Tab-separated table of C-alpha atoms and ligand atoms in Angstrom:
chain	number	residue	atom	x	y	z
A	16	UNK	CA	1.898	34.880	-16.512
A	17	UNK	CA	3.749	31.150	-16.909
A	18	UNK	CA	2.172	29.076	-14.725
A	19	UNK	CA	3.052	24.766	-14.126
A	20	UNK	CA	-0.470	24.114	-14.889
A	21	UNK	CA	1.121	24.668	-18.806
A	22	UNK	CA	3.686	22.398	-18.839
A	23	UNK	CA	2.469	18.736	-19.686
A	24	UNK	CA	2.761	16.821	-16.405
A	25	UNK	CA	5.820	14.575	-17.859
A	26	UNK	CA	6.306	15.220	-21.054
A	27	UNK	CA	3.428	15.985	-24.141
A	28	UNK	CA	3.934	11.835	-25.712
A	29	UNK	CA	2.608	10.455	-22.001
A	30	UNK	CA	-0.558	11.281	-22.512
A	31	UNK	CA	-2.216	8.658	-23.677
A	32	UNK	CA	-2.309	5.304	-21.946
A	33	UNK	CA	-1.043	2.924	-22.838
A	34	UNK	CA	1.498	4.300	-25.269
A	35	UNK	CA	4.838	4.118	-24.756
A	36	UNK	CA	7.481	7.449	-24.764
A	37	UNK	CA	9.413	7.552	-27.279
A	38	UNK	CA	13.259	7.202	-26.374
A	39	UNK	CA	13.968	10.699	-26.309
A	40	UNK	CA	11.399	11.679	-23.614
A	41	UNK	CA	11.491	12.436	-20.090
A	42	UNK	CA	14.618	11.575	-18.291
A	43	UNK	CA	13.944	10.263	-15.053
A	44	UNK	CA	16.579	10.780	-12.240
A	45	UNK	CA	17.398	8.266	-9.337
A	46	UNK	CA	20.079	9.254	-6.649
A	47	UNK	CA	21.524	6.534	-4.900
A	48	UNK	CA	22.375	3.463	-6.592
A	49	UNK	CA	21.724	0.548	-3.506
A	50	UNK	CA	18.461	-2.287	-4.345
A	51	UNK	CA	15.630	0.749	-5.247
A	52	UNK	CA	17.211	2.366	-7.132
A	53	UNK	CA	18.434	-0.766	-9.121
A	54	UNK	CA	14.407	-2.216	-9.579
A	55	UNK	CA	13.153	1.326	-10.610
A	56	UNK	CA	15.559	1.626	-13.091
A	57	UNK	CA	15.593	-1.578	-14.777
A	58	UNK	CA	10.753	-0.534	-14.795
A	59	UNK	CA	11.321	2.673	-16.005
A	60	UNK	CA	13.640	1.214	-18.330
A	61	UNK	CA	11.136	-1.316	-19.454
A	62	UNK	CA	8.279	1.428	-19.235
A	63	UNK	CA	10.323	2.971	-21.708
A	64	UNK	CA	12.238	5.292	-20.142
A	65	UNK	CA	15.158	7.728	-20.303
A	66	UNK	CA	16.922	7.280	-16.748
A	67	UNK	CA	20.530	8.997	-14.700
A	68	UNK	CA	20.863	7.592	-12.533
A	69	UNK	CA	23.135	9.867	-9.633
A	70	UNK	CA	25.623	7.909	-7.260
A	71	UNK	CA	28.578	9.621	-5.035
A	72	UNK	CA	30.601	7.318	-6.770
A	73	UNK	CA	29.520	6.259	-9.930
A	74	UNK	CA	32.895	4.687	-11.150
A	75	UNK	CA	32.331	1.914	-8.224
A	76	UNK	CA	29.352	0.823	-8.918
A	77	UNK	CA	29.119	-2.442	-10.439
A	78	UNK	CA	27.407	-1.858	-13.995
A	79	UNK	CA	25.931	-4.952	-14.901
A	80	UNK	CA	23.779	-3.952	-11.509
A	81	UNK	CA	21.836	-1.946	-14.129
A	82	UNK	CA	20.512	-1.939	-17.029
A	83	UNK	CA	22.948	-0.806	-20.391
A	84	UNK	CA	20.439	1.779	-20.701
A	85	UNK	CA	20.690	3.710	-17.899
A	86	UNK	CA	22.975	6.649	-17.784
A	87	UNK	CA	25.175	6.691	-13.588
A	88	UNK	CA	26.783	9.205	-13.069
A	89	UNK	CA	27.636	11.817	-9.968
A	90	UNK	CA	25.196	13.384	-8.001
A	91	UNK	CA	25.348	16.383	-9.686
A	92	UNK	CA	24.748	15.850	-12.885
A	93	UNK	CA	22.074	13.236	-12.819
A	94	UNK	CA	19.662	16.055	-10.587
A	95	UNK	CA	20.668	18.261	-13.720
A	96	UNK	CA	20.343	16.199	-16.245
A	97	UNK	CA	16.641	14.961	-14.877
A	98	UNK	CA	14.357	16.376	-16.747
A	99	UNK	CA	11.625	16.845	-13.781
A	100	UNK	CA	10.938	14.032	-11.528
A	101	UNK	CA	13.572	12.524	-9.235
A	102	UNK	CA	13.760	9.592	-7.014
A	103	UNK	CA	15.447	9.951	-3.306
A	104	UNK	CA	16.894	6.664	-2.903
A	105	UNK	CA	19.243	7.395	-0.729
A	106	UNK	CA	18.237	6.406	3.234
A	107	UNK	CA	16.415	9.370	5.393
A	108	UNK	CA	19.535	9.824	7.622
A	109	UNK	CA	21.775	11.115	4.559
A	110	UNK	CA	19.462	13.260	3.126
A	111	UNK	CA	21.380	16.156	4.507
A	112	UNK	CA	23.732	14.838	2.898
A	113	UNK	CA	22.830	15.732	-0.493
A	114	UNK	CA	22.483	19.524	0.749
A	115	UNK	CA	24.924	20.566	-1.964
A	116	UNK	CA	23.071	19.385	-4.694
A	117	UNK	CA	19.950	22.432	-4.264
A	118	UNK	CA	20.683	24.668	-6.599
A	119	UNK	CA	20.356	21.488	-8.755
A	120	UNK	CA	17.513	20.533	-6.954
A	121	UNK	CA	16.367	23.427	-7.909
A	122	UNK	CA	12.523	23.401	-9.010
A	123	UNK	CA	11.987	19.849	-9.809
A	124	UNK	CA	10.407	16.923	-8.141
A	125	UNK	CA	12.271	15.247	-5.321
A	126	UNK	CA	10.215	11.514	-4.638
A	127	UNK	CA	11.048	10.449	-1.205
A	128	UNK	CA	10.279	6.492	-1.305
A	129	UNK	CA	11.913	5.429	1.884
A	130	UNK	CA	10.224	4.334	4.561
A	131	UNK	CA	9.474	4.548	8.502
A	132	UNK	CA	12.315	2.868	10.363
A	133	UNK	CA	9.279	1.686	13.068
A	134	UNK	CA	5.584	2.470	13.897
A	135	UNK	CA	7.108	5.702	16.595
A	136	UNK	CA	5.044	7.900	15.319
A	137	UNK	CA	7.414	10.846	15.083
A	138	UNK	CA	7.184	14.507	14.764
A	139	UNK	CA	7.437	14.852	11.027
A	140	UNK	CA	7.818	12.440	8.206
A	141	UNK	CA	11.095	11.656	5.700
A	142	UNK	CA	9.133	13.422	3.528
A	143	UNK	CA	8.212	16.026	5.356
A	144	UNK	CA	12.112	16.321	6.498
A	145	UNK	CA	13.040	16.353	2.972
A	146	UNK	CA	10.140	18.839	2.035
A	147	UNK	CA	11.926	21.198	4.438
A	148	UNK	CA	15.995	20.704	3.538
A	149	UNK	CA	14.753	21.942	-0.126
A	150	UNK	CA	12.128	23.965	-0.099
A	151	UNK	CA	12.991	25.003	-3.585
A	152	UNK	CA	12.370	21.589	-4.648
A	153	UNK	CA	8.252	19.775	-4.294
A	154	UNK	CA	8.081	16.936	-2.824
A	155	UNK	CA	6.071	13.814	-3.781
A	156	UNK	CA	5.460	10.899	-1.099
A	157	UNK	CA	4.921	7.371	-3.118
A	158	UNK	CA	6.214	4.470	-4.223
A	159	UNK	CA	7.544	3.676	-0.737
A	160	UNK	CA	5.401	0.358	-0.481
A	161	UNK	CA	6.347	-1.685	-3.246
A	162	UNK	CA	9.204	-3.931	-2.169
A	163	UNK	CA	12.721	-3.736	-5.520
A	164	UNK	CA	10.729	-7.281	-5.472
A	165	UNK	CA	7.484	-6.416	-6.741
A	166	UNK	CA	9.525	-3.757	-9.014
A	167	UNK	CA	11.059	-5.645	-11.024
A	168	UNK	CA	8.508	-7.906	-10.656
A	169	UNK	CA	5.694	-5.832	-11.942
A	170	UNK	CA	2.301	-5.403	-11.545
A	171	UNK	CA	1.574	-9.403	-12.602
A	172	UNK	CA	0.343	-9.922	-9.031
A	173	UNK	CA	-2.518	-8.058	-9.559
A	174	UNK	CA	-2.297	-4.354	-10.029
A	175	UNK	CA	-0.193	-2.686	-6.304
A	176	UNK	CA	-1.835	-0.193	-4.900
A	177	UNK	CA	0.178	2.897	-4.413
A	178	UNK	CA	-0.408	5.731	-1.578
A	179	UNK	CA	1.090	9.235	-3.085
A	180	UNK	CA	0.419	12.249	-1.377
A	181	UNK	CA	1.166	16.159	-2.386
A	182	UNK	CA	0.852	19.553	-1.469
A	183	UNK	CA	1.785	20.707	-4.592
A	184	UNK	CA	-1.047	19.412	-7.454
A	185	UNK	CA	0.606	18.994	-10.095
A	186	UNK	CA	3.684	17.047	-9.036
A	187	UNK	CA	1.756	14.450	-7.604
A	188	UNK	CA	0.016	14.268	-10.980
A	189	UNK	CA	3.002	13.556	-12.384
A	190	UNK	CA	3.995	10.131	-9.626
A	191	UNK	CA	0.548	9.717	-9.806
A	192	UNK	CA	0.879	9.269	-13.964
A	193	UNK	CA	4.527	7.732	-13.613
A	194	UNK	CA	3.464	5.669	-11.824
A	195	UNK	CA	0.074	4.171	-13.792
A	196	UNK	CA	2.557	3.633	-16.816
A	197	UNK	CA	4.915	1.627	-14.906
A	198	UNK	CA	1.470	-0.929	-14.117
A	199	UNK	CA	0.700	0.374	-11.134
A	200	UNK	CA	-2.731	1.653	-9.566
A	201	UNK	CA	-1.155	5.025	-7.332
A	202	UNK	CA	-4.230	6.332	-5.098
A	203	UNK	CA	-4.346	10.241	-4.087
A	204	UNK	CA	-4.328	10.481	-0.093
A	205	UNK	CA	-3.675	13.869	-0.209
A	206	UNK	CA	-1.273	16.532	0.965
A	207	UNK	CA	2.176	15.471	2.334
A	208	UNK	CA	0.993	15.620	5.837
A	209	UNK	CA	-0.239	11.942	4.440
A	210	UNK	CA	2.977	11.116	4.601
A	211	UNK	CA	3.861	9.191	8.295
A	212	UNK	CA	0.731	7.068	7.497
A	213	UNK	CA	2.166	5.956	4.484
A	214	UNK	CA	5.719	5.964	5.730
A	215	UNK	CA	4.672	3.472	8.408
A	216	UNK	CA	2.273	1.411	5.821
A	217	UNK	CA	5.064	-1.581	5.091
A	218	UNK	CA	5.396	-2.203	9.382
A	219	UNK	CA	1.479	-2.690	9.319
A	220	UNK	CA	1.291	-6.436	9.109
A	221	UNK	CA	-2.527	-7.094	8.124
A	222	UNK	CA	-3.886	-4.198	9.069
A	223	UNK	CA	-7.730	-4.030	10.154
A	224	UNK	CA	-7.675	-7.341	10.926
A	225	UNK	CA	-7.780	-6.725	14.841
A	226	UNK	CA	-11.772	-6.586	14.803
A	227	UNK	CA	-12.182	-9.609	12.791
A	228	UNK	CA	-9.732	-11.241	14.844
A	229	UNK	CA	-11.387	-10.666	18.045
A	230	UNK	CA	-14.705	-11.073	17.079
A	231	UNK	CA	-13.766	-14.835	16.256
A	232	UNK	CA	-12.604	-14.720	19.157
A	233	UNK	CA	-15.503	-14.179	21.499
A	234	UNK	CA	-17.404	-16.079	19.327
A	235	UNK	CA	-15.307	-19.204	20.057
A	236	UNK	CA	-15.442	-18.242	23.660
A	237	UNK	CA	-19.184	-18.434	23.293
A	238	UNK	CA	-20.195	-21.731	21.695
A	239	UNK	CA	-16.910	-22.953	23.820
A	240	UNK	CA	-18.609	-22.152	26.848
A	241	UNK	CA	-21.967	-22.905	25.632
A	242	UNK	CA	-20.927	-26.814	24.469
A	243	UNK	CA	-18.934	-26.645	28.200
A	244	UNK	CA	-22.340	-26.306	29.577
A	245	UNK	CA	-24.960	-28.473	27.983
A	246	UNK	CA	-22.431	-31.309	27.690
A	247	UNK	CA	-20.120	-31.309	30.082
A	248	UNK	CA	-21.270	-29.587	33.045
A	249	UNK	CA	-24.906	-29.897	33.413
A	250	UNK	CA	-24.590	-34.041	32.476
A	251	UNK	CA	-21.903	-34.108	35.291
A	252	UNK	CA	-24.788	-32.097	37.826
A	253	UNK	CA	-27.749	-34.109	36.979
A	254	UNK	CA	-26.523	-37.704	36.570
A	255	UNK	CA	-23.006	-37.478	37.882
A	256	UNK	CA	-21.502	-39.187	34.660
A	257	UNK	CA	-17.687	-37.526	33.898
A	258	UNK	CA	-17.107	-36.333	30.645
A	259	UNK	CA	-14.400	-33.375	31.663
A	260	UNK	CA	-12.272	-35.664	29.527
A	261	UNK	CA	-13.435	-34.293	26.641
A	262	UNK	CA	-12.516	-30.526	26.514
A	263	UNK	CA	-9.759	-30.346	25.202
A	264	UNK	CA	-10.906	-32.556	21.812
A	265	UNK	CA	-14.564	-33.570	21.688
A	266	UNK	CA	-16.041	-30.088	22.647
A	267	UNK	CA	-13.798	-27.969	20.618
A	268	UNK	CA	-13.916	-30.273	17.804
A	269	UNK	CA	-17.918	-29.139	18.846
A	270	UNK	CA	-17.587	-25.992	18.768
A	271	UNK	CA	-15.410	-25.121	15.967
A	272	UNK	CA	-17.782	-25.027	13.052
A	273	UNK	CA	-20.614	-23.537	14.545
A	274	UNK	CA	-17.700	-20.863	14.811
A	275	UNK	CA	-17.164	-21.514	11.024
A	276	UNK	CA	-20.974	-21.138	10.000
A	277	UNK	CA	-21.572	-18.310	12.177
A	278	UNK	CA	-19.172	-16.600	10.781
A	279	UNK	CA	-19.662	-17.068	6.900
A	280	UNK	CA	-23.432	-16.172	7.410
A	281	UNK	CA	-21.534	-12.524	9.385
A	282	UNK	CA	-19.514	-12.350	6.422
A	283	UNK	CA	-22.215	-12.992	3.815
A	284	UNK	CA	-25.967	-12.198	5.495
A	285	UNK	CA	-25.755	-8.340	4.828
A	286	UNK	CA	-25.340	-8.676	1.012
A	287	UNK	CA	-27.585	-11.127	0.892
A	288	UNK	CA	-30.160	-9.684	3.385
A	289	UNK	CA	-29.550	-5.822	1.702
A	290	UNK	CA	-30.052	-7.427	-1.983
A	291	UNK	CA	-33.783	-8.819	-0.641
A	292	UNK	CA	-34.618	-4.997	1.024
A	293	UNK	CA	-33.475	-3.178	-1.836
A	294	UNK	CA	-34.866	-4.495	-4.524
A	295	UNK	CA	-38.859	-4.489	-3.651
A	296	UNK	CA	-37.977	-1.236	-2.222
A	297	UNK	CA	-37.941	1.646	-5.717
A	298	UNK	CA	-35.844	3.684	-4.609
A	299	UNK	CA	-32.912	5.014	-6.520
A	300	UNK	CA	-30.153	2.495	-8.223
A	301	UNK	CA	-27.272	4.524	-7.107
A	302	UNK	CA	-27.464	4.740	-3.370
A	303	UNK	CA	-29.564	0.686	-3.570
A	304	UNK	CA	-25.938	-0.531	-5.893
A	305	UNK	CA	-23.648	1.991	-3.062
A	306	UNK	CA	-25.539	0.429	-0.008
A	307	UNK	CA	-25.152	-3.706	-1.719
A	308	UNK	CA	-21.778	-3.258	-2.244
A	309	UNK	CA	-21.081	-1.949	1.146
A	310	UNK	CA	-22.475	-4.143	3.195
A	311	UNK	CA	-20.987	-6.854	1.025
A	312	UNK	CA	-18.318	-7.389	2.554
A	313	UNK	CA	-16.283	-9.584	-0.276
A	314	UNK	CA	-16.947	-10.728	-3.957
A	315	UNK	CA	-18.208	-13.589	-3.868
A	316	UNK	CA	-21.099	-12.325	-1.325
A	317	UNK	CA	-22.606	-9.377	-3.507
A	318	UNK	CA	-22.009	-11.616	-7.165
A	319	UNK	CA	-24.178	-14.385	-5.220
A	320	UNK	CA	-27.015	-11.774	-4.555
A	321	UNK	CA	-27.461	-10.672	-7.702
B	13	LIG	N1	14.588	-2.069	-0.717
B	13	LIG	C1	13.572	-2.224	-0.749
B	13	LIG	O1	12.840	-3.219	-1.001
B	13	LIG	C2	12.918	-0.834	-0.422
B	13	LIG	C3	13.386	0.048	0.033
B	13	LIG	N2	13.333	1.883	0.020
B	13	LIG	C4	13.403	2.489	0.569
B	13	LIG	O2	14.596	3.355	-0.577
B	13	LIG	C5	15.389	4.205	-0.007
B	13	LIG	C6	16.958	3.189	-0.585
B	13	LIG	O3	17.096	1.995	-0.493
B	13	LIG	P1	18.259	1.242	-0.893
B	13	LIG	O4	17.807	1.067	-2.434
B	13	LIG	O5	17.608	-0.153	0.102
B	13	LIG	O6	19.659	0.579	0.403
B	13	LIG	P2	21.084	0.506	0.017
B	13	LIG	O7	21.338	0.872	1.090
B	13	LIG	O8	20.927	-0.081	-1.026
B	13	LIG	O9	21.080	2.006	-1.003
B	13	LIG	C7	21.192	3.630	-0.806
B	13	LIG	C8	22.084	4.248	-1.644
B	13	LIG	O10	22.132	5.395	-0.945
B	13	LIG	C9	23.343	6.308	-1.784
B	13	LIG	N3	23.527	6.886	-0.988
B	13	LIG	C10	23.914	8.680	-0.776
B	13	LIG	N4	24.144	9.176	-0.328
B	13	LIG	C11	24.910	8.261	1.125
B	13	LIG	C12	25.465	7.915	1.986
B	13	LIG	N5	25.629	9.632	2.694
B	13	LIG	N6	25.113	6.880	2.744
B	13	LIG	C13	25.368	6.124	2.665
B	13	LIG	N7	25.106	5.858	1.722
B	13	LIG	C14	24.605	7.060	0.783
B	13	LIG	C15	24.274	4.686	-2.159
B	13	LIG	O11	24.178	5.388	-2.766
B	13	LIG	P3	25.878	5.336	-3.948
B	13	LIG	O12	27.044	4.685	-2.932
B	13	LIG	O13	25.519	5.174	-5.652
B	13	LIG	O14	25.556	6.993	-3.953
B	13	LIG	C16	23.003	3.647	-1.206
B	13	LIG	O15	23.449	2.535	-2.539
B	13	LIG	C17	15.248	3.704	1.982
B	13	LIG	O16	14.480	4.745	1.888
B	13	LIG	C18	14.231	2.719	1.668
B	13	LIG	O17	13.335	2.784	3.014
B	13	LIG	C19	11.525	1.430	0.331
B	13	LIG	C20	10.796	0.583	-0.021
B	13	LIG	C21	11.604	-0.493	-1.001
B	14	LIG	CU1	-14.823	-13.876	-0.623
């Protein structure tokens, strides 16, 4: 029996990291000719892939918008010509308008790059809806955390992490590999049910900052209260000294350094303590190292411990 596992992920020549696919390599399709499509096409071409862009009206797309090597054609033609991977760079509201392409998209991998429009937690993610509309294709969620700008600029400012998920392992592997070839750091986040979180990721500001900010605020309250008691309330009750004018400035100034030093200690001390404890403890080095890494909180903290 012929299985999908027998097929190379993209094409035989893209398996070695660092080597470029030759110009006769796989053709990647993009449906839609908007901002995302342009940036992605430019990046794919720069990474040595052949690209076909499918538009509702290819004649109306400014040819200067895409690199010269990108072929602009109808949606149907792009669906047909793409070897395996097709990016759907169309807003999810318009997915239904692609239903006429079901035949050509059969057996292909559709990459859903859309973002959630709000944090309202809908029943279904965009990617799951796309999968429902095209049951004969396999759907992979990914690339949505990259802005059009980041796609064009490439991975200059460190390797951008790109979460990718799908229910189809082979298709997901192909997209993971493609992301790597484009210079990003793909992260496999599981099945398509993870798509909702992936779609909402770009909308979440400062993820996991809530607790540290709250803790810092509580520390501030604690030290402010302490300074208020010690320098204002007690002298007032004791000797009738009126120091209340110090509240907005002097007391705040006395409080901030205490908050800063305690916050800093909270970041660095756990790694230090673990390191001291575990180096006098002849345990399994792997466990020891991972504990140190876990408590380190930051690279500087742990490297100082070494
Ligand atoms: N822009 C960005 O930085 C990012 C965008 N994305 C996602 O990429 C997708 C596309 O975004 P973006 O490129 O910015 O959007 P644009 O509005 O710039 O482009 C959307 C394209 O969809 C095509 N399209 C196909 N069918 C329809 C239809 N029925 N009605 C209207 N347009 C249609 C159009 O191309 P044509 O006229 O050629 O058919 C149009 O150019 C979205 O899902 C978005 O969430 C994700 C991350 C970042
Ligand atoms: Cu640090």
